[in-house]
PDB file of C-alpha atoms in Angstrom:
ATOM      1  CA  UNK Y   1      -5.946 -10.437   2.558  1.00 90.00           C
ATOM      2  CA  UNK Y   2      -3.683  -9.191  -0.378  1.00 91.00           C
ATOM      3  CA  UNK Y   3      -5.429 -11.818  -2.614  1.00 93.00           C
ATOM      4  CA  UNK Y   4      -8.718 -10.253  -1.908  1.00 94.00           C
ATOM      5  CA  UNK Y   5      -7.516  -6.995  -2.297  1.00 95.00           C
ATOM      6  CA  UNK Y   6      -5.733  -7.925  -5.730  1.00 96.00           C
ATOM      7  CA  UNK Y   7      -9.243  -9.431  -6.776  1.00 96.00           C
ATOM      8  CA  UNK Y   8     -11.513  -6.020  -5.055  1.00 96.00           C
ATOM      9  CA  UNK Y   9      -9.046  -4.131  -7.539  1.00 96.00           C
ATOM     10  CA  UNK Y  10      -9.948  -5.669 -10.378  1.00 96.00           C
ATOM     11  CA  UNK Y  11     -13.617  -5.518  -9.983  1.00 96.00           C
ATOM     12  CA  UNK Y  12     -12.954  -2.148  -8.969  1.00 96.00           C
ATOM     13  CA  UNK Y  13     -11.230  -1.480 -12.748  1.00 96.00           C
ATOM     14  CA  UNK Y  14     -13.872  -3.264 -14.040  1.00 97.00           C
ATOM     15  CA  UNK Y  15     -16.927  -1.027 -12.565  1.00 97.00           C
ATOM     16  CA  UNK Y  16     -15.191   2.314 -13.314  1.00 96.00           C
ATOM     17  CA  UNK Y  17     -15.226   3.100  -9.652  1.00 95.00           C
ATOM     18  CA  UNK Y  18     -12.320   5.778  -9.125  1.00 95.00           C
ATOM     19  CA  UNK Y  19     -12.058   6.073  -5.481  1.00 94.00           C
ATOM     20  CA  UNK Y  20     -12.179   2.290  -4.942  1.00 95.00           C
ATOM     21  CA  UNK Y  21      -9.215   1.749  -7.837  1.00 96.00           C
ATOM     22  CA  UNK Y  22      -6.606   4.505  -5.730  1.00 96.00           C
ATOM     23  CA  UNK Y  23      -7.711   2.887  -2.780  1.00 96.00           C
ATOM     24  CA  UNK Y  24      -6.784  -0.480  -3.443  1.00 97.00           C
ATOM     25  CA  UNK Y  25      -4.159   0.439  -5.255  1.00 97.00           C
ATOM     26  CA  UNK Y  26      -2.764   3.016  -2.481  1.00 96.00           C
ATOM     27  CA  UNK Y  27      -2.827   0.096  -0.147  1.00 96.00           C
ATOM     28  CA  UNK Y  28      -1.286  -2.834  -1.927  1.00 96.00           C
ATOM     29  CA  UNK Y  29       1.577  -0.245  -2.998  1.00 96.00           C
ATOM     30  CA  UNK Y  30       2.300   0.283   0.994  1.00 96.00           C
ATOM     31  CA  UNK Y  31       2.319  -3.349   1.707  1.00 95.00           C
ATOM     32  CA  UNK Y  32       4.949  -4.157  -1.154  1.00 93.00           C
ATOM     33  CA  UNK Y  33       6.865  -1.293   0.069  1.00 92.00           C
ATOM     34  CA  UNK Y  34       6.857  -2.528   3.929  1.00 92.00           C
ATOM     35  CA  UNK Y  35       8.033  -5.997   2.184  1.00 90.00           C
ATOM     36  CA  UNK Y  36      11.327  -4.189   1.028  1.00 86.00           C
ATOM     37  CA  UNK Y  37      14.459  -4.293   2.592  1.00 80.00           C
ATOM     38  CA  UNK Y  38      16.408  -2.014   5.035  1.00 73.00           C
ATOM     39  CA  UNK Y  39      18.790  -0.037   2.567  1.00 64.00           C
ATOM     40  CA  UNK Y  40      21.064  -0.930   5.723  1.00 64.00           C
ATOM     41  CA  UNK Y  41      21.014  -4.479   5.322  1.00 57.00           C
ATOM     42  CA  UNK Y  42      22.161  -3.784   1.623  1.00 54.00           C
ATOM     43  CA  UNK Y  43      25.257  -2.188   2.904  1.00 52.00           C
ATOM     44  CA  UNK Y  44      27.211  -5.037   3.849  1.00 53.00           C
ATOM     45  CA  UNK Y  45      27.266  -6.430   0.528  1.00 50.00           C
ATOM     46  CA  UNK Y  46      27.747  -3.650  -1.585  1.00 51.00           C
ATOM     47  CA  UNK Y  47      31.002  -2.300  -2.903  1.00 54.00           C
ATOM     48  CA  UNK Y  48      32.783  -0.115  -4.710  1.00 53.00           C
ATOM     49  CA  UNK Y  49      34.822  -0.607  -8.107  1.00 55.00           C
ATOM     50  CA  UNK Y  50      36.546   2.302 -10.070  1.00 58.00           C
ATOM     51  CA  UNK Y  51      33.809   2.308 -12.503  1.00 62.00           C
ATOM     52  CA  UNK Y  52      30.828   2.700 -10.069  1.00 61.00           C
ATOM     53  CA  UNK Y  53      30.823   3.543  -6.277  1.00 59.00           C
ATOM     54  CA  UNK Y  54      28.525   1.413  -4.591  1.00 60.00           C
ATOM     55  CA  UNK Y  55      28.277  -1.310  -7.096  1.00 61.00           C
ATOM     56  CA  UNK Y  56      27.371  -4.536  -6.367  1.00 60.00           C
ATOM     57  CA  UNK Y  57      29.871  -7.013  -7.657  1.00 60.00           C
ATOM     58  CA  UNK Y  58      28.978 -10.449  -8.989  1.00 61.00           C
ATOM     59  CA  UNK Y  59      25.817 -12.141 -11.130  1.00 62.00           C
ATOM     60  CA  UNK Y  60      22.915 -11.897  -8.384  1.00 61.00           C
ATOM     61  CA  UNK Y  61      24.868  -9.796  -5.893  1.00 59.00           C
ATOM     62  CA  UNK Y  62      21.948  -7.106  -5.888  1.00 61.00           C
ATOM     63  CA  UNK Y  63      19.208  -9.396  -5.447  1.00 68.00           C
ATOM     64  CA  UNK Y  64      17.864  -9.403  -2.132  1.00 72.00           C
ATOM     65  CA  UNK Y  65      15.071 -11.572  -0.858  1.00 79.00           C
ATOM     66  CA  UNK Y  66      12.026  -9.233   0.013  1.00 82.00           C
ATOM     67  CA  UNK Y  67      10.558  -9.435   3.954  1.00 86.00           C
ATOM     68  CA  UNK Y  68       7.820 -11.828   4.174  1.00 89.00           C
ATOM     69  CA  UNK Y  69       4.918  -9.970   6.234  1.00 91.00           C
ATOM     70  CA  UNK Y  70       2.346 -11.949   8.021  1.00 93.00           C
ATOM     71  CA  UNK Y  71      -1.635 -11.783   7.832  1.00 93.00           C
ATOM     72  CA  UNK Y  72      -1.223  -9.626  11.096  1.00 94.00           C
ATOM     73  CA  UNK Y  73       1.339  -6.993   9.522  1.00 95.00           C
ATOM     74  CA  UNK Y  74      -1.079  -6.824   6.227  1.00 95.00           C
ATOM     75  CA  UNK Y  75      -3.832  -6.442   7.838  1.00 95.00           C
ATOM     76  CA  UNK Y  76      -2.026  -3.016  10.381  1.00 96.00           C
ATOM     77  CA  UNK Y  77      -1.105  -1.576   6.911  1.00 96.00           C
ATOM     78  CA  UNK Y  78      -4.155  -1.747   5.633  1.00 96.00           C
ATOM     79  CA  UNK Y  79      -6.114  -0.387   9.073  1.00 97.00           C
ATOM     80  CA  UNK Y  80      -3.402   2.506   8.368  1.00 97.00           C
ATOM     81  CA  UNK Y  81      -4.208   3.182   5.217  1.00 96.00           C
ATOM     82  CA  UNK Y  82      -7.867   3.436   6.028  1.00 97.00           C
ATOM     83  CA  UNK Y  83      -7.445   6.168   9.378  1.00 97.00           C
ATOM     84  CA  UNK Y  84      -4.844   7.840   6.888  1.00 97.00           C
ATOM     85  CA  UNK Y  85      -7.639   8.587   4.296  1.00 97.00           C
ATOM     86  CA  UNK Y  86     -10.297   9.197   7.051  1.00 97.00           C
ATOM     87  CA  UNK Y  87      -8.026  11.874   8.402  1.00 97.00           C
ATOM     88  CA  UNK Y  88      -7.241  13.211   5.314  1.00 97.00           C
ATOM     89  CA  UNK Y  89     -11.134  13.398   3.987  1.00 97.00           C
ATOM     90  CA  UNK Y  90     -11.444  15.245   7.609  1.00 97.00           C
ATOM     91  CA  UNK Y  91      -8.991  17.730   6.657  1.00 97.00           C
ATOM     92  CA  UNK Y  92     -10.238  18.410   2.811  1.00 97.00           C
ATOM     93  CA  UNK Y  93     -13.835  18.872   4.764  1.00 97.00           C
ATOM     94  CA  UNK Y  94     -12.566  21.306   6.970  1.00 96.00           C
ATOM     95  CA  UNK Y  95     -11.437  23.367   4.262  1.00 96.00           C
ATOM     96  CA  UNK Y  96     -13.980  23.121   2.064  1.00 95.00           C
ATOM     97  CA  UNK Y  97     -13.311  20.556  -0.546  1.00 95.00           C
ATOM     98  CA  UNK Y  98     -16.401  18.479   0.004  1.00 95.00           C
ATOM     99  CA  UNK Y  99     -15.277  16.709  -3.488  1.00 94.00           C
ATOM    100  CA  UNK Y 100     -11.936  15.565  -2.464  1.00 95.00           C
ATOM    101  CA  UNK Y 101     -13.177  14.580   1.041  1.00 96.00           C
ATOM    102  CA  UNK Y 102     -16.126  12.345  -0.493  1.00 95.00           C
ATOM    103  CA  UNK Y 103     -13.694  10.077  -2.487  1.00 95.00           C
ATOM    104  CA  UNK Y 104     -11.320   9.599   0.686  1.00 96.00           C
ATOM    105  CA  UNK Y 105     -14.430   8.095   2.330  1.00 97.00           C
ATOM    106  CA  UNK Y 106     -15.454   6.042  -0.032  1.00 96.00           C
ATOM    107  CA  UNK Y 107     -12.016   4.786  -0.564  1.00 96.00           C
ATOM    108  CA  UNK Y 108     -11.882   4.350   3.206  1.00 96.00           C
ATOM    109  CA  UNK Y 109     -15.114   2.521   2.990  1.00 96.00           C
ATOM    110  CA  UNK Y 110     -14.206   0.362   0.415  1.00 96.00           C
ATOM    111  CA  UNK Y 111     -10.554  -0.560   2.690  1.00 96.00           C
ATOM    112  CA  UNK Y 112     -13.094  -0.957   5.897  1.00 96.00           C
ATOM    113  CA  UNK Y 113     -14.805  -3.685   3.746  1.00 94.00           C
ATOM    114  CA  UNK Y 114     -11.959  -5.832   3.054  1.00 94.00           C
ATOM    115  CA  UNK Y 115     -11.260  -5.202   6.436  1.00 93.00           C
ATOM    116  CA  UNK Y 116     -14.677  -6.979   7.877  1.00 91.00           C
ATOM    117  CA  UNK Y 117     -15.609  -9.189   5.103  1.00 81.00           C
ATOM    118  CA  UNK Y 118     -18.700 -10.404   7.236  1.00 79.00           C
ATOM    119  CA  UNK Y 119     -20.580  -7.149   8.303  1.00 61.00           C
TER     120      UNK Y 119
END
């Protein structure tokens, strides 16, 4: 799924299309964020020097491997990011900002489609 939402980003770029471009973009940005780790887990092997509190000591000591998410987990963040925008375009609606609401939609429609490739 992150494949064809890299490529659906680039057409997007391509065609100009605004709404589809922050969509995209919105949602690959929260699935590399949900693939970082726990700032807990970094605890353990940080420490502290008298030049830097915190620091991590050693060549590599601050490189952590990112979580690997599953089709499954991509796929919840991306159904997320879709009822977030519907919810949001409701909101702008209900206030009056027919503009701002119209992009959420399409930007929701264009997540819905990469969603259900086949309909």
């Amino acid at each position: 799924m992150r494949t064809n939402l890299r490529r659906a980003l680039t057409t997007a770029m391509k065609a100009r299309d605004r709404a589809a471009t922050a969509a995209l973009r919105s949602s690959l940005a929260a699935i590399d964020n949900a693939e970082a780790v726990d700032v807990e887990h970094l605890s353990s092997s940080v420490t502290g020097n008298e030049h830097v509190a915190g620091a991590a000591v050693g060549l590599g000591a601050a490189e952590v491997e990112r979580r690997q998410l599953t089709e499954t987990d991509v796929r919840s963040i991306v159904e997320k990011e879709t009822r977030d925008r519907v919810a949001a375009a409701d909101e702008y609606e209900r206030l009056g900002r027919l503009d701002l609401a119209g992009d959420l939609r399409a930007g929701a429609a264009v997540l819905e489609r990469q969603l259900n490739p086949e309909s």
